Short mmCIF file of C-alpha atoms and ligand atoms in Angstrom, two decimals:
data_model
loop_
_atom_site.label_atom_id
_atom_site.label_comp_id
_atom_site.label_asym_id
_atom_site.label_seq_id
_atom_site.Cartn_x
_atom_site.Cartn_y
_atom_site.Cartn_z
CA MET A 1 288.89 8.00 140.84
CA GLN A 2 291.17 5.15 139.81
CA LEU A 3 290.82 2.89 136.80
CA LEU A 4 290.30 -0.83 137.04
CA ASP A 5 292.46 -1.32 133.99
CA GLY A 6 291.46 -4.47 132.12
CA LYS A 7 294.25 -4.02 129.59
CA PHE A 8 296.93 -3.93 132.25
CA VAL A 9 295.55 -6.87 134.27
CA SER A 10 294.81 -9.03 131.25
CA GLU A 11 298.29 -8.47 129.78
CA LYS A 12 299.88 -9.41 133.11
CA LEU A 13 297.80 -12.57 133.46
CA LYS A 14 298.37 -13.52 129.82
CA GLN A 15 302.12 -13.51 130.44
CA GLU A 16 301.60 -16.04 133.22
CA ILE A 17 299.27 -18.11 131.01
CA THR A 18 301.86 -18.07 128.19
CA ALA A 19 304.53 -19.47 130.51
CA GLU A 20 302.18 -22.21 131.73
CA ALA A 21 301.12 -23.09 128.18
CA ALA A 22 304.77 -23.53 127.23
CA GLY A 23 305.17 -25.86 130.22
CA ILE A 24 302.18 -27.94 129.09
CA LEU A 25 303.59 -28.19 125.56
CA ALA A 26 306.90 -29.40 126.99
CA VAL A 27 305.27 -32.06 129.17
CA LYS A 28 302.32 -33.22 127.04
CA GLY A 29 303.78 -32.57 123.60
CA ARG A 30 300.77 -30.48 122.60
CA LYS A 31 299.36 -27.01 123.23
CA PRO A 32 296.19 -26.30 125.24
CA HIS A 33 293.42 -26.39 122.64
CA LEU A 34 290.25 -24.28 122.51
CA VAL A 35 287.53 -25.07 119.95
CA ALA A 36 284.85 -22.50 119.11
CA ILE A 37 281.66 -22.89 117.11
CA LEU A 38 280.17 -19.85 115.43
CA VAL A 39 276.78 -19.91 113.74
CA GLY A 40 275.80 -17.14 111.33
CA HIS A 41 277.41 -13.76 110.71
CA ASP A 42 276.33 -11.50 113.59
CA GLY A 43 278.83 -8.61 113.69
CA GLY A 44 279.30 -8.69 117.48
CA SER A 45 279.76 -12.47 117.58
CA GLU A 46 282.27 -12.37 114.70
CA THR A 47 284.33 -9.78 116.62
CA TYR A 48 284.21 -11.64 119.94
CA VAL A 49 285.14 -15.00 118.43
CA ALA A 50 287.96 -13.49 116.35
CA SER A 51 289.33 -11.87 119.49
CA LYS A 52 289.15 -15.14 121.45
CA MET A 53 290.99 -16.99 118.68
CA LYS A 54 293.63 -14.26 118.39
CA ASN A 55 294.26 -14.31 122.12
CA CYS A 56 294.67 -18.10 122.06
CA GLU A 57 297.44 -17.75 119.51
CA LYS A 58 299.05 -14.98 121.59
CA VAL A 59 299.39 -17.14 124.69
CA GLY A 60 300.52 -20.23 122.78
CA PHE A 61 297.23 -22.15 122.66
CA LYS A 62 295.93 -23.95 119.62
CA SER A 63 292.52 -22.71 118.50
CA THR A 64 290.06 -24.16 116.03
CA LEU A 65 286.96 -22.43 114.72
CA TYR A 66 284.03 -24.29 113.17
CA ARG A 67 281.67 -22.00 111.27
CA TYR A 68 278.10 -22.76 110.28
CA GLU A 69 275.53 -20.87 108.28
CA GLU A 70 272.32 -19.70 110.03
CA THR A 71 270.52 -22.59 108.34
CA VAL A 72 272.41 -25.32 110.23
CA THR A 73 270.02 -27.69 111.98
CA GLU A 74 270.03 -28.23 115.71
CA ALA A 75 270.83 -31.92 115.15
CA GLU A 76 273.87 -31.11 113.01
CA LEU A 77 275.19 -28.78 115.68
CA LEU A 78 274.61 -31.27 118.50
CA ASN A 79 276.41 -33.97 116.48
CA LYS A 80 279.41 -31.72 116.01
CA ILE A 81 279.50 -30.98 119.74
CA ASP A 82 279.39 -34.71 120.43
CA GLU A 83 282.33 -35.26 118.10
CA ILE A 84 284.40 -32.50 119.76
CA ASN A 85 283.47 -33.79 123.24
CA LYS A 86 285.11 -37.09 122.32
CA ASP A 87 288.27 -35.55 120.90
CA GLU A 88 291.05 -36.12 123.41
CA GLU A 89 293.06 -33.25 122.02
CA THR A 90 290.41 -30.62 122.76
CA ASP A 91 290.53 -29.00 126.20
CA GLY A 92 287.80 -26.40 125.86
CA LEU A 93 284.69 -26.02 123.71
CA ILE A 94 282.58 -22.88 123.39
CA VAL A 95 279.55 -22.12 121.27
CA GLN A 96 279.17 -18.41 120.64
CA LEU A 97 275.77 -17.05 121.64
CA PRO A 98 273.26 -15.91 120.50
CA LEU A 99 272.13 -18.79 118.28
CA PRO A 100 269.44 -18.64 115.57
CA LYS A 101 265.88 -19.01 116.91
CA HIS A 102 265.41 -22.59 115.68
CA ILE A 103 268.27 -23.81 117.89
CA ASP A 104 267.63 -24.25 121.60
CA PRO A 105 270.59 -22.70 123.49
CA GLU A 106 269.82 -24.83 126.56
CA LYS A 107 270.17 -28.06 124.57
CA VAL A 108 273.45 -26.82 123.11
CA THR A 109 274.82 -25.76 126.50
CA GLU A 110 273.91 -29.08 128.09
CA LYS A 111 275.37 -31.07 125.19
CA ILE A 112 278.86 -29.69 125.82
CA ASP A 113 280.84 -32.04 128.07
CA TYR A 114 280.95 -30.13 131.37
CA ARG A 115 284.64 -31.06 131.64
CA LYS A 116 285.29 -28.99 128.48
CA ASP A 117 282.76 -26.26 129.26
CA VAL A 118 285.29 -23.44 129.62
CA ASP A 119 282.54 -20.80 129.29
CA GLY A 120 281.18 -22.21 132.56
CA PHE A 121 277.55 -22.21 131.36
CA HIS A 122 276.77 -25.93 131.86
CA PRO A 123 274.37 -26.68 134.76
CA VAL A 124 277.01 -28.94 136.35
CA ASN A 125 279.51 -26.09 136.51
CA LEU A 126 276.89 -23.59 137.69
CA GLY A 127 275.72 -26.06 140.36
CA ARG A 128 279.25 -26.66 141.55
CA MET A 129 279.84 -22.92 141.65
CA MET A 130 276.78 -22.54 143.91
CA ARG A 131 278.32 -25.09 146.26
CA ASN A 132 281.78 -23.50 146.13
CA LEU A 133 283.27 -26.64 144.54
CA PRO A 134 286.00 -26.60 141.87
CA CYS A 135 284.40 -25.67 138.53
CA TYR A 136 284.72 -23.46 135.49
CA ILE A 137 283.40 -20.09 136.56
CA PRO A 138 281.60 -18.22 133.74
CA ALA A 139 284.28 -16.23 131.94
CA THR A 140 282.94 -12.70 132.51
CA PRO A 141 282.32 -13.00 136.28
CA TYR A 142 285.66 -14.83 136.57
CA GLY A 143 287.37 -11.95 134.79
CA ILE A 144 285.76 -9.44 137.14
CA LEU A 145 286.89 -11.41 140.20
CA MET A 146 290.47 -11.45 138.90
CA MET A 147 290.36 -7.71 138.39
CA LEU A 148 289.04 -7.07 141.93
CA GLU A 149 291.78 -9.33 143.26
CA GLU A 150 294.54 -7.62 141.30
CA TYR A 151 293.59 -4.19 142.69
CA LYS A 152 292.94 -5.65 146.18
CA ILE A 153 289.46 -4.14 146.26
CA GLU A 154 287.90 -4.71 149.68
CA THR A 155 284.67 -6.64 149.30
CA SER A 156 283.94 -8.15 152.72
CA GLY A 157 280.78 -6.75 154.30
CA LYS A 158 280.14 -4.43 151.34
CA HIS A 159 276.77 -4.00 149.68
CA CYS A 160 277.10 -5.20 146.08
CA VAL A 161 274.26 -4.37 143.71
CA VAL A 162 274.20 -6.36 140.48
CA VAL A 163 271.95 -4.91 137.77
CA GLY A 164 270.87 -7.62 135.31
CA ARG A 165 270.21 -11.30 136.04
CA SER A 166 271.36 -13.13 132.91
CA ASN A 167 272.64 -16.70 133.25
CA ILE A 168 276.03 -15.71 131.91
CA VAL A 169 276.77 -12.52 133.86
CA GLY A 170 274.38 -11.10 136.47
CA SER A 171 273.15 -14.27 138.21
CA PRO A 172 276.54 -15.97 138.58
CA MET A 173 278.10 -12.65 139.62
CA SER A 174 275.56 -12.29 142.43
CA VAL A 175 276.39 -15.81 143.68
CA LEU A 176 280.14 -15.26 143.50
CA MET A 177 280.06 -11.95 145.36
CA SER A 178 278.07 -13.52 148.20
CA ARG A 179 280.37 -16.56 148.65
CA ASN A 180 282.40 -16.91 151.84
CA THR A 181 285.72 -16.16 150.16
CA TYR A 182 287.71 -13.31 148.62
CA PRO A 183 286.52 -11.60 146.49
CA GLY A 184 283.13 -12.14 148.06
CA ASN A 185 281.48 -11.90 151.46
CA CYS A 186 279.32 -9.10 150.12
CA THR A 187 275.68 -8.54 150.95
CA VAL A 188 274.27 -8.83 147.44
CA THR A 189 271.17 -7.36 145.85
CA LEU A 190 270.37 -8.80 142.42
CA THR A 191 268.17 -6.45 140.40
CA HIS A 192 266.39 -6.69 137.04
CA SER A 193 263.73 -5.05 134.91
CA LYS A 194 260.94 -5.70 137.45
CA THR A 195 262.88 -4.24 140.39
CA ARG A 196 261.13 -1.38 142.14
CA ASN A 197 263.11 1.65 143.34
CA LEU A 198 266.12 0.58 141.28
CA GLU A 199 267.78 4.01 141.49
CA GLU A 200 267.55 4.04 145.27
CA ILE A 201 268.96 0.51 145.55
CA VAL A 202 271.88 1.25 143.23
CA ARG A 203 272.57 4.45 145.17
CA SER A 204 273.04 2.38 148.33
CA ALA A 205 275.71 0.17 146.69
CA ASP A 206 279.37 0.10 147.68
CA ILE A 207 280.00 -2.01 144.57
CA VAL A 208 277.86 -1.75 141.42
CA VAL A 209 277.99 -4.36 138.67
CA ALA A 210 276.10 -3.14 135.59
CA ALA A 211 275.12 -5.91 133.13
CA ILE A 212 272.01 -4.60 131.42
CA GLY A 213 272.83 -3.97 127.77
CA LYS A 214 271.64 -0.34 127.66
CA LYS A 215 274.04 2.46 126.84
CA ASN A 216 274.71 4.85 129.76
CA PHE A 217 271.89 3.31 131.84
CA ILE A 218 273.69 3.93 135.15
CA ASN A 219 273.98 7.68 135.59
CA ALA A 220 275.78 9.82 138.15
CA ASP A 221 272.63 10.37 140.28
CA MET A 222 272.38 6.61 140.82
CA VAL A 223 275.90 6.16 142.18
CA LYS A 224 277.10 6.80 145.72
CA GLU A 225 280.26 8.85 146.27
CA GLY A 226 283.21 6.43 146.53
CA ALA A 227 281.47 3.42 144.99
CA VAL A 228 283.34 0.79 142.97
CA VAL A 229 281.72 0.59 139.53
CA ILE A 230 282.07 -2.42 137.22
CA ASP A 231 280.66 -1.88 133.74
CA VAL A 232 279.97 -5.10 131.84
CA GLY A 233 277.94 -3.48 129.07
CA MET A 234 279.08 -3.72 125.46
CA ASN A 235 276.69 -1.70 123.35
CA ARG A 236 277.83 -1.39 119.76
CA GLU A 237 276.81 1.64 117.71
CA ILE A 238 277.64 2.35 114.10
CA SER A 239 280.25 5.08 113.83
CA SER A 240 281.80 6.84 110.87
CA VAL A 241 284.76 7.94 113.00
CA THR A 242 286.28 4.59 113.97
CA LYS A 243 288.23 2.25 111.70
CA SER A 244 286.05 -0.74 112.62
CA GLY A 245 282.89 1.16 111.70
CA TYR A 246 281.39 0.95 115.16
CA LYS A 247 281.95 2.29 118.67
CA LEU A 248 281.48 0.50 121.99
CA TYR A 249 279.56 2.02 124.89
CA GLY A 250 279.15 0.64 128.38
CA ASP A 251 276.03 0.49 130.54
CA VAL A 252 277.53 3.24 132.72
CA ASP A 253 277.72 6.93 131.84
CA PHE A 254 281.48 6.86 132.40
CA GLU A 255 282.12 10.57 131.95
CA ASN A 256 279.74 11.62 134.71
CA VAL A 257 279.98 8.58 137.00
CA ALA A 258 283.80 8.34 137.07
CA PRO A 259 284.35 11.51 139.18
CA LYS A 260 282.13 10.03 141.94
CA ALA A 261 283.56 6.51 141.86
CA SER A 262 286.57 5.31 143.84
CA TRP A 263 287.31 2.69 141.15
CA ILE A 264 285.71 2.20 137.76
CA THR A 265 286.18 0.02 134.66
CA PRO A 266 286.37 1.73 131.25
CA VAL A 267 284.60 0.49 128.12
CA PRO A 268 286.46 -0.59 126.08
CA GLY A 269 289.53 -1.66 128.06
CA GLY A 270 287.77 -3.12 131.08
CA VAL A 271 285.62 -6.21 131.58
CA GLY A 272 285.70 -7.32 127.91
CA LEU A 273 289.43 -8.04 128.00
CA MET A 274 289.07 -9.76 131.37
CA THR A 275 286.35 -12.04 129.95
CA ILE A 276 288.81 -13.36 127.40
CA THR A 277 291.37 -13.84 130.17
CA GLY A 278 288.76 -15.81 132.14
CA LEU A 279 288.23 -18.05 129.13
CA LEU A 280 291.98 -18.59 128.69
CA LYS A 281 292.38 -19.41 132.39
CA ASN A 282 289.57 -21.96 132.22
CA THR A 283 291.08 -23.55 129.09
CA LEU A 284 294.46 -23.73 130.80
CA ALA A 285 292.88 -25.30 133.89
CA SER A 286 291.27 -27.91 131.64
CA ALA A 287 294.55 -28.68 129.87
CA LYS A 288 296.20 -29.10 133.27
CA GLY A 289 293.38 -31.35 134.50
CA GLU A 290 293.07 -29.01 137.46
CA ILE A 291 289.29 -29.15 137.91
CA TYR A 292 288.16 -32.52 136.56
CA ARG A 293 290.82 -35.20 136.45
P1 NDP B 301 270.79 -9.96 128.96
O1 NDP B 301 270.07 -9.21 127.89
O2 NDP B 301 270.76 -11.44 128.95
O3 NDP B 301 270.26 -9.48 130.38
C1 NDP B 301 270.02 -8.13 130.64
C2 NDP B 301 269.53 -8.00 132.04
O4 NDP B 301 269.28 -6.62 132.29
C3 NDP B 301 268.20 -8.75 132.30
O5 NDP B 301 268.27 -9.44 133.52
C4 NDP B 301 267.17 -7.64 132.36
O6 NDP B 301 266.11 -7.87 133.26
C5 NDP B 301 268.01 -6.47 132.89
N1 NDP B 301 267.40 -5.20 132.52
C6 NDP B 301 267.00 -4.79 131.30
N2 NDP B 301 266.43 -3.57 131.39
C7 NDP B 301 266.47 -3.22 132.69
C8 NDP B 301 266.01 -2.10 133.41
N3 NDP B 301 265.40 -1.07 132.79
N4 NDP B 301 266.22 -2.06 134.73
C9 NDP B 301 266.84 -3.09 135.37
N5 NDP B 301 267.29 -4.19 134.74
C10 NDP B 301 267.11 -4.25 133.41
O7 NDP B 301 272.26 -9.38 128.92
P2 NDP B 301 273.71 -10.00 129.29
O8 NDP B 301 273.87 -10.22 130.74
O9 NDP B 301 274.03 -11.09 128.36
O10 NDP B 301 274.61 -8.75 128.86
C11 NDP B 301 274.48 -7.49 129.47
C12 NDP B 301 275.45 -6.54 128.80
O11 NDP B 301 276.77 -7.01 129.00
C13 NDP B 301 275.31 -6.44 127.27
O12 NDP B 301 275.67 -5.12 126.87
C14 NDP B 301 276.31 -7.43 126.74
O13 NDP B 301 276.75 -7.11 125.44
C15 NDP B 301 277.41 -7.24 127.74
N6 NDP B 301 278.30 -8.37 127.90
C16 NDP B 301 279.61 -8.08 127.99
C17 NDP B 301 280.53 -9.05 128.20
C18 NDP B 301 281.94 -8.66 128.34
O14 NDP B 301 282.80 -9.49 128.15
N7 NDP B 301 282.21 -7.41 128.70
C19 NDP B 301 280.13 -10.47 128.27
C20 NDP B 301 278.71 -10.68 128.25
C21 NDP B 301 277.83 -9.65 128.06
P3 NDP B 301 265.03 -9.06 133.02
O15 NDP B 301 265.73 -10.32 133.40
O16 NDP B 301 263.92 -8.71 133.95
O17 NDP B 301 264.65 -9.00 131.57
#
C-alpha cells in the first residue's frame, strides 16, 4: 500500500501558486483576492473557512471574510453577493455551505457571478465541465484529479465506482472520471443510497471514491485487492484527546482497507488539503483571467 499524500502534494502545488501570485502582484499591482461569506457558527464551517483564509495568506493571496448571523435574510445575502460580484478587485467568491434553512442554496449559488465562482458550483461552470470546456472545476474533485496526476495513477479503462452523488463531490467526480482525458477515461458507476448490491459493485472497482458522510462506511470486505481508494469523508466526532476537541474520520475504514489497497488517501492529510488547493488554483486562474477573459 502507498499513500496518496495530500500534505505532500498540496505543499508542492502551493509553492507553485505562491510564485505565480507574486508574479500577478508584480504585474497587476494587487494580490489575487478570495472573498468568503460565512453564515452562522457551525463548528465544521468555521474550521473550513478559517483554513481557506489561512491558506490564502500563506500563498500570498488577499482574503476577506464576511460573517453573518443565522438570522440574516436571503435578500441581504443576495445583495451582498451582488456587491462583491461587481467589485473589480475580487477574483473569487465562495459562500460556505450549509446555509440556514430559510436561505435557498440554489439561489445563492446562482447569484454568484460564474466568472468568480471558484467553488465551481454555478450551473454555468457545471455545464461547461460536462462539455469539457474551460471552467472552474468544483474544488474537491479538482483536488482529487491533481492528486491522481501527481502520483501518475493509471485511470484509462479502469472501473471507477463513486459512492455518493452530491452536487459538490460525487456527481462532478463521476463526470470528470469518465471524460476523454487524463485523469479520466474510466468506466464510471455512480452509486447512492438507493443503489442495490452496493457492496458487490464497490468490490468490482479499480478506483473507489467514497463521498458518503458516514464514518468507516467502506470496509475491507467491500474493496478489491489492489484498488485505489480515495476517501472524501470528513466526519467530525467530539474527542477529549485532541487539542481541537474533535477528531476527523473518513468514510473508509482506513486501518483494515489500507492493507488491501494499492494506493489510499488518509483522513486527515488527504482530500481535505487538496480541496483547499483546488480552491486556490481556481482563484489563481481567475486572477490570471485564464478561464473567462
Ligand atoms: P451529501 O450528504 O451531500 O451526500 C452524501 C451522498 O451519500 C448522497 O448521494 C447519499 O445518497 C449517499 N449515501 C448516503 N448513505 C448511503 C448509503 N448507505 N449507501 C450509499 N450511498 C449513500 O455529502 P457530500 O458529498 O457533501 O459529502 C460527503 C462527505 O465528504 C462528508 O463526510 C463531507 O463532510 C465530506 N466532504 C469532504 C470534503 C473534503 O474537502 N475532503 C469536501 C466536501 C465534503 P442519496 O443521494 O441517495 O441521499
